[in-house]
Amino acid sequence: MEYPQKRRKKSFIYFNAMSGWIKIHRDINQHWIWQDANYLKWWLDILLEANHTEGEVVIKGTVLKCGRGEKLYSLDTWASRWNTNKSKVNRFFKMLEKQNMISLKSETHTTRLKVCKYDDYQDKDPKSETQVKRKRNANETEVKSIQEEKEIKEINTSIVVSSKPNKKILLSDTDRNDLDDTTKTYFDIAIGFQRLFILNKKALGINDFKDQEKATFKSYVDPIRLAFEKDKRTRDDFAKIFVFLQLDEFWMKNIMSTFKLRDKMSDLLVRSSSLPSKKSSLPPDWFHRELTPEQKSMLTEEQLKQWNMNKRKLEVEGGKLRPIEK
């Protein structure tokens, strides 16, 4: 996997697996996969699961060779490992294939995944390679094969795909493609404010983001929905407050959830009315929209970096940002 980077001395991070290690270049934080916590976790899991040496796997009575840098798992197996559904796994794999990070081949009862340029993640480790080889169990491949076959049988009927987010699912784990158009609007605004709350904490020197990162879909989207449907708030109302909460330190400290945002919305609208008119042009769902040069100038350096990474990620997926709001 190639990451956009300046010419400089290479630096790597080593991750220990149960019987070895993988090597990750530090410039991964410039790659689109870094932006999504699930994508990053899934990619690292692929690297950790890929075979370090060639072996054989028995799946439902069929012996299959599994080469170095390969893994024989069904999509259901990956979905079970990652606590998600098969459609999300399939979309993720298509993104990786498009970027030439993996290749896929259908096999009987399973799928052969091959990590492209696997040697980039597994070249020789001068300190531990000999020790790892000595400790490797000669029967490891056979044991894993039996366990994998059992796992495939157990999960074939265990995956339930839902078109509506569970009440307990994290906001960050929600797949936007599963939502209807109206809910997408509420979701986009909720995500925008979640990111703003985290950035505000950073600006205030607060390093505890647990409440924001653990926010559920229901706890963050419902207040936005109620503000629209019950309180008759508008997108422009949210846009004004979104800008105001970047400028007023008192309210930055006191508004750290969409529940509190809805509760104090009347006060916030009154106070935000003194903002210059051009400031109100930044939409609360800016993260998912094309922006004018003036709107980009309103973003912090960190926000602009996130916006550019999201735009690049959507392009990889074959999508694009929504047009500039008029």
Coordinates of C-alpha atoms in Angstrom, one line a residue:
M1 CA 0.0 0.0 0.0
E2 CA 1.4 3.3 -1.0
Y3 CA 0.8 6.4 1.1
P4 CA 1.1 10.0 -0.1
Q5 CA 4.4 11.2 1.5
K6 CA 7.3 13.5 1.3
R7 CA 10.8 12.1 0.7
R8 CA 12.2 11.4 4.1
K9 CA 13.8 8.6 6.1
K10 CA 11.5 5.6 6.4
S11 CA 10.0 4.9 9.8
F12 CA 8.0 1.9 10.7
I13 CA 5.8 0.6 13.5
Y14 CA 5.9 -3.1 14.4
F15 CA 2.7 -4.9 15.6
N16 CA 3.2 -8.2 17.4
A17 CA 0.8 -11.0 16.3
M18 CA 0.4 -14.2 18.3
S19 CA 3.2 -15.9 16.4
G20 CA 5.0 -13.1 14.7
W21 CA 4.8 -9.5 13.6
I22 CA 3.7 -7.1 10.8
K23 CA 5.3 -3.9 9.8
I24 CA 3.3 -0.7 9.1
H25 CA 4.8 2.5 7.7
R26 CA 4.1 5.6 9.8
D27 CA 2.7 7.4 6.8
I28 CA -0.4 5.3 7.0
N29 CA -1.9 8.3 8.9
Q30 CA -1.9 10.1 5.6
H31 CA -3.9 7.4 3.9
W32 CA -7.8 7.4 3.5
I33 CA -8.0 4.2 5.5
W34 CA -6.7 6.0 8.6
Q35 CA -9.8 8.3 8.7
D36 CA -12.2 5.5 9.5
A37 CA -11.5 3.5 12.7
N38 CA -13.3 0.4 11.5
Y39 CA -11.5 0.4 8.1
L40 CA -8.1 0.8 9.9
K41 CA -8.9 -2.0 12.3
W42 CA -10.2 -4.3 9.5
W43 CA -7.1 -3.7 7.4
L44 CA -4.7 -4.4 10.3
D45 CA -6.7 -7.6 11.0
I46 CA -6.3 -8.7 7.4
L47 CA -2.5 -8.2 7.7
L48 CA -2.4 -10.1 11.0
E49 CA -4.5 -13.0 9.6
A50 CA -2.7 -13.4 6.3
N51 CA -0.4 -16.5 6.2
H52 CA 3.2 -15.9 6.9
T53 CA 4.2 -19.1 5.1
E54 CA 2.5 -21.4 2.6
G55 CA 0.2 -24.0 4.1
E56 CA -2.9 -26.1 3.5
V57 CA -6.4 -25.6 4.8
V58 CA -9.2 -28.2 5.0
I59 CA -12.7 -26.6 4.5
K60 CA -15.7 -29.0 4.4
G61 CA -13.6 -31.9 3.3
T62 CA -11.7 -30.0 0.6
V63 CA -7.9 -29.4 0.9
L64 CA -6.9 -26.0 -0.3
K65 CA -3.4 -24.5 -0.6
C66 CA -3.1 -21.1 1.2
G67 CA 0.0 -19.2 0.1
R68 CA 2.1 -16.6 1.8
G69 CA 0.1 -13.4 2.2
E70 CA -3.2 -15.2 1.6
K71 CA -6.2 -16.0 3.8
L72 CA -9.1 -18.4 3.1
Y73 CA -12.1 -17.0 4.9
S74 CA -15.7 -16.5 3.7
L75 CA -17.3 -13.1 3.7
D76 CA -19.5 -14.3 6.5
T77 CA -16.4 -15.2 8.5
W78 CA -14.9 -11.7 8.1
A79 CA -18.2 -10.2 9.0
S80 CA -18.4 -12.2 12.2
R81 CA -14.9 -11.3 13.2
W82 CA -15.6 -7.6 12.7
N83 CA -19.1 -7.6 14.2
T84 CA -20.7 -6.2 11.0
N85 CA -22.6 -7.6 8.0
K86 CA -21.5 -9.1 4.8
S87 CA -22.5 -6.2 2.5
K88 CA -20.2 -3.8 4.4
V89 CA -17.4 -6.3 4.2
N90 CA -18.0 -6.7 0.5
R91 CA -17.9 -2.9 0.0
F92 CA -14.7 -2.6 2.0
F93 CA -13.0 -5.3 0.0
K94 CA -14.0 -3.6 -3.3
M95 CA -12.4 -0.4 -2.1
L96 CA -9.2 -2.3 -1.3
E97 CA -9.2 -4.1 -4.6
K98 CA -9.6 -0.8 -6.4
Q99 CA -6.6 0.5 -4.6
N100 CA -4.6 -2.7 -5.5
M101 CA -4.2 -3.5 -1.8
I102 CA -5.8 -6.9 -2.1
S103 CA -7.0 -9.4 -4.7
L104 CA -10.0 -11.8 -4.2
K105 CA -10.8 -15.1 -5.8
S106 CA -13.9 -17.2 -5.1
E107 CA -13.2 -20.8 -4.0
T108 CA -15.5 -23.6 -3.0
H109 CA -17.1 -22.6 0.3
T110 CA -14.7 -19.7 0.9
T111 CA -12.9 -16.7 -0.6
R112 CA -9.2 -16.4 -1.2
L113 CA -7.9 -13.1 -0.2
K114 CA -4.4 -12.1 -1.1
V115 CA -2.6 -9.1 0.3
C116 CA -0.8 -7.3 -2.5
K117 CA 2.9 -6.5 -1.9
Y118 CA 2.7 -8.6 1.3
D119 CA 6.5 -8.5 1.6
D120 CA 6.2 -4.8 2.4
Y121 CA 4.6 -5.8 5.7
Q122 CA 6.6 -8.9 6.4
D123 CA 10.3 -8.5 5.4
K124 CA 12.9 -10.1 7.7
D125 CA 13.1 -8.9 11.3
P126 CA 16.7 -9.2 12.4
K127 CA 15.9 -9.6 16.0
S128 CA 13.0 -12.0 16.1
E129 CA 12.7 -14.0 12.9
T130 CA 14.8 -16.9 14.1
Q131 CA 13.1 -17.0 17.5
V132 CA 9.6 -17.0 15.8
K133 CA 10.6 -19.9 13.5
R134 CA 11.8 -22.0 16.5
K135 CA 8.6 -21.4 18.4
R136 CA 6.2 -22.1 15.5
N137 CA 4.2 -25.3 16.0
A138 CA 4.6 -27.7 13.2
N139 CA 0.9 -28.6 13.4
E140 CA -0.3 -25.0 13.5
T141 CA -1.8 -25.0 10.0
E142 CA -3.8 -28.2 10.6
V143 CA -5.2 -26.9 13.9
K144 CA -6.2 -23.6 12.4
S145 CA -7.9 -25.4 9.5
I146 CA -10.1 -27.5 11.9
Q147 CA -11.0 -24.4 13.8
E148 CA -11.8 -22.4 10.7
E149 CA -14.0 -25.2 9.3
K150 CA -15.9 -25.2 12.6
E151 CA -16.2 -21.4 12.7
I152 CA -17.6 -21.3 9.1
K153 CA -20.3 -23.8 10.1
E154 CA -21.2 -21.9 13.3
I155 CA -21.6 -18.5 11.6
N156 CA -23.4 -19.4 8.4
T157 CA -26.8 -18.6 10.0
S158 CA -25.6 -16.1 12.6
I159 CA -25.3 -12.9 10.5
V160 CA -28.4 -10.7 10.5
V161 CA -28.4 -7.7 8.2
S162 CA -30.5 -4.8 9.3
S163 CA -31.5 -1.8 7.2
K164 CA -32.1 0.3 10.3
P165 CA -29.4 1.1 12.9
N166 CA -29.7 -0.7 16.2
K167 CA -30.3 1.7 19.1
K168 CA -27.0 0.7 20.7
I169 CA -24.8 1.0 17.5
L170 CA -22.2 3.7 17.7
L171 CA -22.7 6.8 15.6
S172 CA -19.3 6.2 14.0
D173 CA -20.2 2.6 13.1
T174 CA -23.4 3.5 11.3
D175 CA -23.3 2.9 7.5
R176 CA -24.8 6.0 5.9
N177 CA -25.9 3.9 2.8
D178 CA -28.4 2.0 5.1
L179 CA -30.3 5.2 5.9
D180 CA -33.3 6.8 4.1
D181 CA -32.8 10.3 2.7
T182 CA -34.4 12.2 5.6
T183 CA -32.4 10.3 8.2
K184 CA -29.2 10.9 6.2
T185 CA -29.7 14.7 6.7
Y186 CA -30.1 14.2 10.5
F187 CA -27.1 11.8 10.5
D188 CA -24.9 14.2 8.6
I189 CA -25.6 17.1 11.0
A190 CA -25.1 14.8 14.0
I191 CA -21.7 13.7 12.6
G192 CA -20.7 17.3 11.9
F193 CA -21.4 18.3 15.5
Q194 CA -19.7 15.2 16.9
R195 CA -16.5 16.2 15.1
L196 CA -16.9 19.8 16.2
F197 CA -17.2 18.8 19.9
I198 CA -14.0 16.7 19.6
L199 CA -12.1 19.6 17.9
N200 CA -13.4 22.0 20.5
K201 CA -12.1 19.8 23.3
K202 CA -8.7 19.7 21.7
A203 CA -8.8 23.5 21.3
L204 CA -9.6 23.8 25.0
G205 CA -6.9 21.4 26.0
I206 CA -9.3 18.6 27.0
N207 CA -8.0 15.2 26.0
D208 CA -11.0 13.1 27.1
F209 CA -13.1 12.3 24.0
K210 CA -14.8 9.2 25.4
D211 CA -18.4 10.7 25.5
Q212 CA -18.1 11.7 21.9
E213 CA -16.4 8.6 20.5
K214 CA -18.9 6.3 22.3
A215 CA -21.9 8.3 21.2
T216 CA -24.7 6.0 19.8
F217 CA -26.7 6.6 16.7
K218 CA -29.9 7.1 18.8
S219 CA -28.4 9.5 21.4
Y220 CA -26.9 11.8 18.7
V221 CA -29.4 11.6 15.8
D222 CA -32.6 11.7 17.8
P223 CA -32.1 15.2 19.2
I224 CA -31.4 16.5 15.7
R225 CA -34.5 14.8 14.4
L226 CA -36.7 16.2 17.2
A227 CA -35.2 19.6 16.7
F228 CA -36.4 19.5 13.0
E229 CA -39.7 17.7 13.4
K230 CA -40.9 18.9 16.8
D231 CA -39.1 22.2 17.4
K232 CA -39.3 23.3 13.7
R233 CA -35.7 24.2 13.5
T234 CA -34.0 24.6 10.1
R235 CA -30.7 23.8 8.5
D236 CA -29.8 27.5 8.6
D237 CA -30.4 27.4 12.4
F238 CA -27.9 24.6 12.8
A239 CA -25.4 26.3 10.4
K240 CA -25.4 29.5 12.5
I241 CA -24.9 27.6 15.7
F242 CA -22.2 25.4 14.2
V243 CA -20.1 28.5 13.5
F244 CA -20.9 30.1 16.8
L245 CA -19.7 27.1 18.7
Q246 CA -16.2 27.6 17.2
L247 CA -16.0 31.2 18.4
D248 CA -17.4 31.4 21.9
E249 CA -15.3 29.7 24.5
F250 CA -18.0 29.6 27.2
W251 CA -20.5 27.7 24.9
M252 CA -17.7 25.6 23.5
K253 CA -17.2 24.2 27.0
N254 CA -20.9 23.8 27.7
I255 CA -22.2 22.2 24.5
M256 CA -20.7 18.8 24.1
S257 CA -23.6 16.7 22.9
T258 CA -26.5 17.1 20.5
F259 CA -28.9 16.6 23.5
K260 CA -27.5 19.7 25.1
L261 CA -27.4 21.4 21.8
R262 CA -31.1 21.0 21.3
D263 CA -31.9 22.0 24.9
K264 CA -30.0 25.3 24.5
M265 CA -30.8 26.0 20.9
S266 CA -33.0 29.0 21.5
D267 CA -30.2 30.7 23.6
L268 CA -27.6 29.8 21.0
L269 CA -29.6 31.2 18.1
V270 CA -30.1 34.5 19.9
R271 CA -26.3 34.8 20.7
S272 CA -25.3 33.7 17.2
S273 CA -27.4 36.4 15.6
S274 CA -24.6 38.8 16.1
L275 CA -22.2 36.9 13.8
P276 CA -21.3 38.5 10.4
S277 CA -23.7 37.2 7.8
K278 CA -21.0 35.4 5.8
K279 CA -20.1 33.2 8.7
S280 CA -23.5 31.6 8.6
S281 CA -22.8 30.2 5.2
L282 CA -20.9 27.2 6.6
P283 CA -23.4 24.2 6.6
P284 CA -23.4 21.8 9.6
D285 CA -23.0 18.9 7.1
W286 CA -19.9 20.6 5.6
F287 CA -18.0 17.3 6.0
H288 CA -20.1 15.8 3.2
R289 CA -20.3 18.8 0.9
E290 CA -18.2 20.6 -1.6
L291 CA -17.2 24.0 -0.1
T292 CA -16.4 27.4 -1.6
P293 CA -13.0 28.9 -0.9
E294 CA -14.7 31.3 1.6
Q295 CA -16.2 28.3 3.4
K296 CA -12.9 26.4 3.5
S297 CA -11.3 29.5 5.1
M298 CA -13.7 29.1 8.0
L299 CA -12.4 25.6 8.8
T300 CA -9.5 25.0 11.2
E301 CA -6.4 23.3 9.8
E302 CA -7.5 20.0 11.3
Q303 CA -11.1 20.3 9.9
L304 CA -9.7 21.0 6.4
K305 CA -7.4 18.0 6.7
Q306 CA -10.4 15.8 7.6
W307 CA -12.5 17.2 4.8
N308 CA -9.9 16.5 2.2
M309 CA -9.4 12.9 3.5
N310 CA -13.1 12.3 3.3
K311 CA -13.3 13.6 -0.2
R312 CA -10.5 11.3 -1.2
K313 CA -12.1 8.4 0.5
L314 CA -15.4 9.0 -1.4
E315 CA -13.6 9.2 -4.7
V316 CA -12.0 5.8 -3.9
E317 CA -15.5 4.4 -3.2
G318 CA -16.7 5.8 -6.5
G319 CA -18.8 8.5 -4.9
K320 CA -18.5 12.2 -4.4
L321 CA -19.3 15.1 -2.1
R322 CA -22.7 16.7 -2.4
P323 CA -22.8 20.0 -4.3
I324 CA -22.2 23.4 -2.7
E325 CA -25.2 24.5 -0.8
K326 CA -26.9 27.5 -2.4

